[in-house]
Amino acid sequence: MVLNLEEFKKFTPKKKTIAVMGKPIHHSLSPILHTEFSKETGIDFDYIALEVSPDEFPAALKLAKEKLCGFNLTMPLKQTVIPYLDEADKEVTLTQSANTVVINNGRLHGYTTDGVGLVDALLLKTETLKNKAVLILGAGGAARSVASALVASGVVVSVAVRSEEKGKAFSSILPCNYVLFDDIYDKYDILINATPVGMNDDDLPPIDISKLQRLTLVYDCIYNPPMTKLLRDARDSGIAYDNGLSMLVLQGAYSEQYWFSADISNAVIDSIMRKLRASQALARLAEVHGKSNIVLTGFMGCGKTTIGKMLADAIGFDFVDLDEKIESEQNMKITEIFSKYGEEFFRKLERNACQDCTNLKHTVIATGGGTVIRSDNAEILKKNSLLIFLNKKLDEIYRNLEGSTNRPLLMVENVHEHIRSLYEFRQPQYLERSELDVTFPDGAEPVNEILLSI
Ligand code: NAP
């Protein structure tokens, strides 16, 4: 529920109620996040969103003291709240920024959970932060909170700033070095983007990470879009990466501790992260891409069927495998169709199957390896489906196809060489016809990579 100030005046809470305040607020994931926490922990409360500007904040605060037991703050209110707090956590005093407030008998106690949330999020991606050199891009509210928590964990932190003045101001508050964006050099292990650069799909990365050869992890505090250009660069360079969704969920878990003394397990955190990534991908599928299905394409053995089933399960979609659909309609294996009627007959059946897919909704469709090599099939599928290319390396394809007996195109001598030349011929065509190209860094969870890319 999103209320403006006038609507909040008329609002009567039915049970314990928490709110997130800020402007703009419509795209905040906090209401979904805390509703999930409530379901998982069994703590019964409502969580609403309030659209409040800095001018409206004093009036909203007066009402909050009557109607709420706590609230979160987002841009641009994290600093606005400071003079109104009756008590402030040490980190809040240091960083002059609060994102969580507990209301107790009309008194306000402010906390900041962004920094500790981010430290936990980094630890999901790296075993230790000990002896790591961390560079934070930006010196605003998030950077202060993050730097403060990292320094408290014993990490050496530098911030990248646009002016000497900003750098000096930052270093006077927190024991961090500063560097101007133009002077960044190669001595960092972990890079954190705490600027808003990347929030627009067409933003360039805030820095060129090829300058930083030592990097082992890139974290972007932005989670919408899920895959900023900075994260794409990290992925393409084989560097571990993550977006700000994990920080959002983990900072939310700390807020729950302050409001309700809730102890939230890692399993709950993991399950909520998966749900939020899935619901964000579904929203982007419809709103950004204007599509209602997902089509997976790529070379035989790239995992279209296995990954497709897992993806459908994660996002609550149906699953259709085009080859299986054709086999069940013809009551015959594909190898048999090929040997009895020839490849061209099979391709006609495949075209009809693609056409049928235009009537589907909320479905993940796994295509055959040759389906979109016919460009008209790709055009038919793209009418209402997002065409995603699962771009696997050749050595992985070799491994996956070992011992395969049900693929007519592999019924040849010198299979190894045949696979290689077919792979080289088809890969550029998948790339050209698909709307998204997903690669899979070692150890990556395939469904997660796809959800991040949508
Ligand atoms: P902020 O207080 O406005 O600070 C932004 C910082 O970025 C400032 O230091 C600003 O520099 C710098 N900056 C802006 N544009 C830049 C550019 N083009 N090049 C270099 N630096 C630039 O914002 P914030 O509250 O810290 O938030 C920063 C980002 O973190 C936002 O995208 C926000 O959504 C995200 N965030 C995520 C979470 C989460 O839970 N995932 C939590 C908090 C924040 P100047 O001072 O020179 O203008």
Short mmCIF file of N, CA, C and O in Angstrom, two decimals, residues 122-189:
data_model
loop_
_atom_site.label_atom_id
_atom_site.label_comp_id
_atom_site.label_asym_id
_atom_site.label_seq_id
_atom_site.Cartn_x
_atom_site.Cartn_y
_atom_site.Cartn_z
N LEU A 122 28.71 -8.80 1.19
CA LEU A 122 30.04 -9.10 0.63
C LEU A 122 30.50 -10.49 1.08
O LEU A 122 31.08 -11.24 0.31
N LEU A 123 30.17 -10.81 2.34
CA LEU A 123 30.62 -12.10 2.88
C LEU A 123 29.88 -13.29 2.25
O LEU A 123 30.28 -14.44 2.42
N LEU A 124 28.80 -13.01 1.52
CA LEU A 124 28.17 -14.10 0.75
C LEU A 124 28.99 -14.40 -0.50
O LEU A 124 28.84 -15.43 -1.12
N LYS A 125 29.86 -13.46 -0.87
CA LYS A 125 30.61 -13.59 -2.12
C LYS A 125 32.10 -13.81 -1.92
O LYS A 125 32.82 -14.15 -2.84
N THR A 126 32.59 -13.50 -0.71
CA THR A 126 34.01 -13.70 -0.44
C THR A 126 34.15 -14.25 0.98
O THR A 126 33.40 -13.83 1.87
N GLU A 127 35.08 -15.19 1.16
CA GLU A 127 35.16 -15.85 2.46
C GLU A 127 35.54 -14.89 3.57
O GLU A 127 35.08 -15.00 4.70
N THR A 128 36.42 -13.95 3.25
CA THR A 128 36.88 -13.03 4.29
C THR A 128 37.13 -11.64 3.71
O THR A 128 37.39 -11.50 2.52
N LEU A 129 37.04 -10.65 4.59
CA LEU A 129 37.37 -9.29 4.17
C LEU A 129 38.73 -8.89 4.75
O LEU A 129 39.23 -7.79 4.49
N LYS A 130 39.31 -9.81 5.54
CA LYS A 130 40.58 -9.54 6.21
C LYS A 130 41.67 -9.24 5.17
O LYS A 130 41.78 -9.94 4.16
N ASN A 131 42.42 -8.20 5.40
CA ASN A 131 43.54 -7.79 4.53
C ASN A 131 43.12 -7.40 3.11
O ASN A 131 43.93 -7.38 2.21
N LYS A 132 41.83 -7.15 2.90
CA LYS A 132 41.39 -6.74 1.56
C LYS A 132 41.41 -5.22 1.48
O LYS A 132 41.05 -4.54 2.44
N ALA A 133 41.81 -4.72 0.32
CA ALA A 133 41.73 -3.27 0.09
C ALA A 133 40.45 -2.99 -0.68
O ALA A 133 40.22 -3.56 -1.74
N VAL A 134 39.60 -2.15 -0.08
CA VAL A 134 38.27 -1.91 -0.68
C VAL A 134 38.20 -0.47 -1.18
O VAL A 134 38.60 0.47 -0.49
N LEU A 135 37.69 -0.32 -2.41
CA LEU A 135 37.45 1.03 -2.94
C LEU A 135 35.94 1.22 -3.08
O LEU A 135 35.27 0.42 -3.74
N ILE A 136 35.43 2.29 -2.45
CA ILE A 136 34.01 2.62 -2.58
C ILE A 136 33.90 3.80 -3.54
O ILE A 136 34.57 4.83 -3.34
N LEU A 137 33.07 3.67 -4.56
CA LEU A 137 32.84 4.79 -5.47
C LEU A 137 31.71 5.63 -4.89
O LEU A 137 30.62 5.12 -4.65
N GLY A 138 31.98 6.94 -4.67
CA GLY A 138 30.95 7.82 -4.10
C GLY A 138 31.22 8.07 -2.63
O GLY A 138 31.89 7.28 -1.96
N ALA A 139 30.68 9.20 -2.17
CA ALA A 139 30.93 9.57 -0.77
C ALA A 139 29.64 10.10 -0.14
O ALA A 139 29.66 10.94 0.75
N GLY A 140 28.50 9.59 -0.62
CA GLY A 140 27.21 10.04 -0.08
C GLY A 140 26.78 9.22 1.11
O GLY A 140 27.62 8.59 1.79
N GLY A 141 25.46 9.19 1.37
CA GLY A 141 24.92 8.52 2.56
C GLY A 141 25.28 7.04 2.59
O GLY A 141 25.75 6.53 3.61
N ALA A 142 25.05 6.32 1.47
CA ALA A 142 25.33 4.87 1.45
C ALA A 142 26.82 4.63 1.66
O ALA A 142 27.21 3.77 2.44
N ALA A 143 27.66 5.42 0.98
CA ALA A 143 29.12 5.24 1.11
C ALA A 143 29.55 5.44 2.56
O ALA A 143 30.38 4.68 3.08
N ARG A 144 28.99 6.43 3.24
CA ARG A 144 29.38 6.69 4.64
C ARG A 144 29.02 5.50 5.52
O ARG A 144 29.82 5.03 6.33
N SER A 145 27.79 5.01 5.34
CA SER A 145 27.32 3.90 6.16
C SER A 145 28.15 2.64 5.90
O SER A 145 28.57 1.93 6.82
N VAL A 146 28.43 2.40 4.60
CA VAL A 146 29.20 1.22 4.21
C VAL A 146 30.64 1.32 4.70
O VAL A 146 31.20 0.37 5.28
N ALA A 147 31.25 2.49 4.51
CA ALA A 147 32.65 2.68 4.94
C ALA A 147 32.75 2.50 6.45
O ALA A 147 33.68 1.85 6.94
N SER A 148 31.79 3.05 7.16
CA SER A 148 31.83 2.97 8.62
C SER A 148 31.78 1.50 9.07
O SER A 148 32.56 1.08 9.94
N ALA A 149 30.89 0.71 8.46
CA ALA A 149 30.78 -0.71 8.86
C ALA A 149 32.03 -1.48 8.45
O ALA A 149 32.49 -2.36 9.18
N LEU A 150 32.60 -1.16 7.28
CA LEU A 150 33.81 -1.87 6.84
C LEU A 150 34.99 -1.54 7.74
O LEU A 150 35.75 -2.42 8.15
N VAL A 151 35.13 -0.26 8.08
CA VAL A 151 36.23 0.16 8.96
C VAL A 151 36.08 -0.55 10.31
O VAL A 151 37.05 -1.07 10.87
N ALA A 152 34.82 -0.63 10.80
CA ALA A 152 34.58 -1.31 12.08
C ALA A 152 34.95 -2.79 11.99
O ALA A 152 35.25 -3.43 13.00
N SER A 153 34.93 -3.36 10.76
CA SER A 153 35.32 -4.77 10.59
C SER A 153 36.82 -4.90 10.32
O SER A 153 37.30 -5.98 9.94
N GLY A 154 37.55 -3.81 10.42
CA GLY A 154 39.00 -3.86 10.27
C GLY A 154 39.49 -3.80 8.83
O GLY A 154 40.64 -4.18 8.54
N VAL A 155 38.66 -3.35 7.91
CA VAL A 155 39.05 -3.31 6.49
C VAL A 155 39.65 -1.94 6.15
O VAL A 155 39.24 -0.92 6.69
N VAL A 156 40.65 -1.97 5.23
CA VAL A 156 41.23 -0.70 4.77
C VAL A 156 40.37 -0.17 3.63
O VAL A 156 40.19 -0.84 2.61
N VAL A 157 39.81 1.03 3.83
CA VAL A 157 38.82 1.55 2.88
C VAL A 157 39.30 2.84 2.24
O VAL A 157 39.84 3.73 2.91
N SER A 158 39.10 2.94 0.92
CA SER A 158 39.31 4.21 0.21
C SER A 158 38.00 4.58 -0.47
O SER A 158 37.22 3.68 -0.82
N VAL A 159 37.78 5.88 -0.64
CA VAL A 159 36.59 6.30 -1.39
C VAL A 159 37.03 7.09 -2.61
O VAL A 159 38.01 7.85 -2.55
N ALA A 160 36.29 6.92 -3.72
CA ALA A 160 36.55 7.71 -4.92
C ALA A 160 35.57 8.86 -4.96
O ALA A 160 34.36 8.65 -4.81
N VAL A 161 36.10 10.07 -5.11
CA VAL A 161 35.26 11.28 -5.05
C VAL A 161 35.51 12.15 -6.28
O VAL A 161 36.50 11.98 -6.98
N ARG A 162 34.57 13.10 -6.48
CA ARG A 162 34.72 13.96 -7.66
C ARG A 162 35.50 15.23 -7.35
O ARG A 162 35.87 15.96 -8.25
N SER A 163 35.70 15.54 -6.04
CA SER A 163 36.48 16.75 -5.72
C SER A 163 37.27 16.53 -4.43
O SER A 163 36.85 15.74 -3.57
N GLU A 164 38.41 17.24 -4.36
CA GLU A 164 39.26 17.18 -3.15
C GLU A 164 38.45 17.53 -1.92
O GLU A 164 38.57 16.92 -0.87
N GLU A 165 37.59 18.52 -2.09
CA GLU A 165 36.79 19.02 -0.97
C GLU A 165 35.93 17.90 -0.37
O GLU A 165 35.90 17.69 0.85
N LYS A 166 35.26 17.12 -1.27
CA LYS A 166 34.42 16.00 -0.80
C LYS A 166 35.28 14.94 -0.12
O LYS A 166 34.89 14.37 0.90
N GLY A 167 36.46 14.68 -0.69
CA GLY A 167 37.35 13.67 -0.13
C GLY A 167 37.80 14.07 1.26
O GLY A 167 37.78 13.25 2.19
N LYS A 168 38.22 15.33 1.41
CA LYS A 168 38.70 15.79 2.72
C LYS A 168 37.58 15.72 3.75
O LYS A 168 37.80 15.30 4.89
N ALA A 169 36.37 16.13 3.34
CA ALA A 169 35.24 16.10 4.26
C ALA A 169 34.99 14.66 4.73
O ALA A 169 34.76 14.41 5.92
N PHE A 170 35.06 13.70 3.78
CA PHE A 170 34.81 12.29 4.13
C PHE A 170 35.87 11.78 5.10
O PHE A 170 35.56 11.16 6.12
N SER A 171 37.15 12.08 4.78
CA SER A 171 38.25 11.59 5.63
C SER A 171 38.24 12.23 7.01
O SER A 171 38.83 11.69 7.95
N SER A 172 37.58 13.40 7.14
CA SER A 172 37.53 14.02 8.47
C SER A 172 36.51 13.31 9.36
O SER A 172 36.56 13.38 10.58
N ILE A 173 35.54 12.60 8.72
CA ILE A 173 34.52 11.89 9.50
C ILE A 173 34.95 10.45 9.78
O ILE A 173 34.77 9.92 10.87
N LEU A 174 35.52 9.80 8.74
CA LEU A 174 35.85 8.37 8.86
C LEU A 174 37.30 8.14 8.48
O LEU A 174 37.82 8.82 7.57
N PRO A 175 37.98 7.17 9.11
CA PRO A 175 39.39 6.92 8.80
C PRO A 175 39.55 6.20 7.46
O PRO A 175 39.83 5.02 7.40
N CYS A 176 39.34 6.94 6.39
CA CYS A 176 39.43 6.37 5.03
C CYS A 176 40.33 7.27 4.19
O CYS A 176 40.35 8.49 4.37
N ASN A 177 41.01 6.64 3.20
CA ASN A 177 41.74 7.45 2.22
C ASN A 177 40.75 7.90 1.16
O ASN A 177 39.68 7.30 1.01
N TYR A 178 41.12 8.93 0.42
CA TYR A 178 40.27 9.26 -0.72
C TYR A 178 41.13 9.40 -1.97
O TYR A 178 42.33 9.66 -1.90
N VAL A 179 40.49 9.18 -3.11
CA VAL A 179 41.19 9.28 -4.38
C VAL A 179 40.21 9.93 -5.37
O VAL A 179 38.99 9.69 -5.29
N LEU A 180 40.72 10.78 -6.25
CA LEU A 180 39.84 11.37 -7.27
C LEU A 180 39.55 10.33 -8.34
O LEU A 180 40.40 9.47 -8.62
N PHE A 181 38.36 10.38 -8.94
CA PHE A 181 37.99 9.38 -9.94
C PHE A 181 39.06 9.22 -11.02
O PHE A 181 39.35 8.11 -11.45
N ASP A 182 39.67 10.35 -11.45
CA ASP A 182 40.65 10.27 -12.54
C ASP A 182 41.96 9.63 -12.11
O ASP A 182 42.78 9.26 -12.96
N ASP A 183 42.18 9.53 -10.78
CA ASP A 183 43.48 9.03 -10.30
C ASP A 183 43.41 7.61 -9.74
O ASP A 183 44.33 7.18 -9.05
N ILE A 184 42.31 6.90 -10.01
CA ILE A 184 42.17 5.55 -9.43
C ILE A 184 43.24 4.64 -10.03
O ILE A 184 43.44 4.62 -11.25
N TYR A 185 43.95 3.91 -9.19
CA TYR A 185 44.98 3.02 -9.70
C TYR A 185 44.82 1.62 -9.11
O TYR A 185 43.94 1.39 -8.28
N ASP A 186 45.71 0.73 -9.57
CA ASP A 186 45.48 -0.69 -9.41
C ASP A 186 45.95 -1.23 -8.06
O ASP A 186 47.00 -1.86 -7.97
N LYS A 187 45.18 -0.99 -7.00
CA LYS A 187 45.63 -1.61 -5.74
C LYS A 187 44.46 -2.11 -4.90
O LYS A 187 44.59 -2.28 -3.69
N TYR A 188 43.32 -2.33 -5.55
CA TYR A 188 42.13 -2.72 -4.78
C TYR A 188 41.70 -4.15 -5.09
O TYR A 188 41.80 -4.61 -6.23
N ASP A 189 41.19 -4.83 -4.05
CA ASP A 189 40.68 -6.20 -4.23
C ASP A 189 39.17 -6.19 -4.46
O ASP A 189 38.64 -7.04 -5.15
#
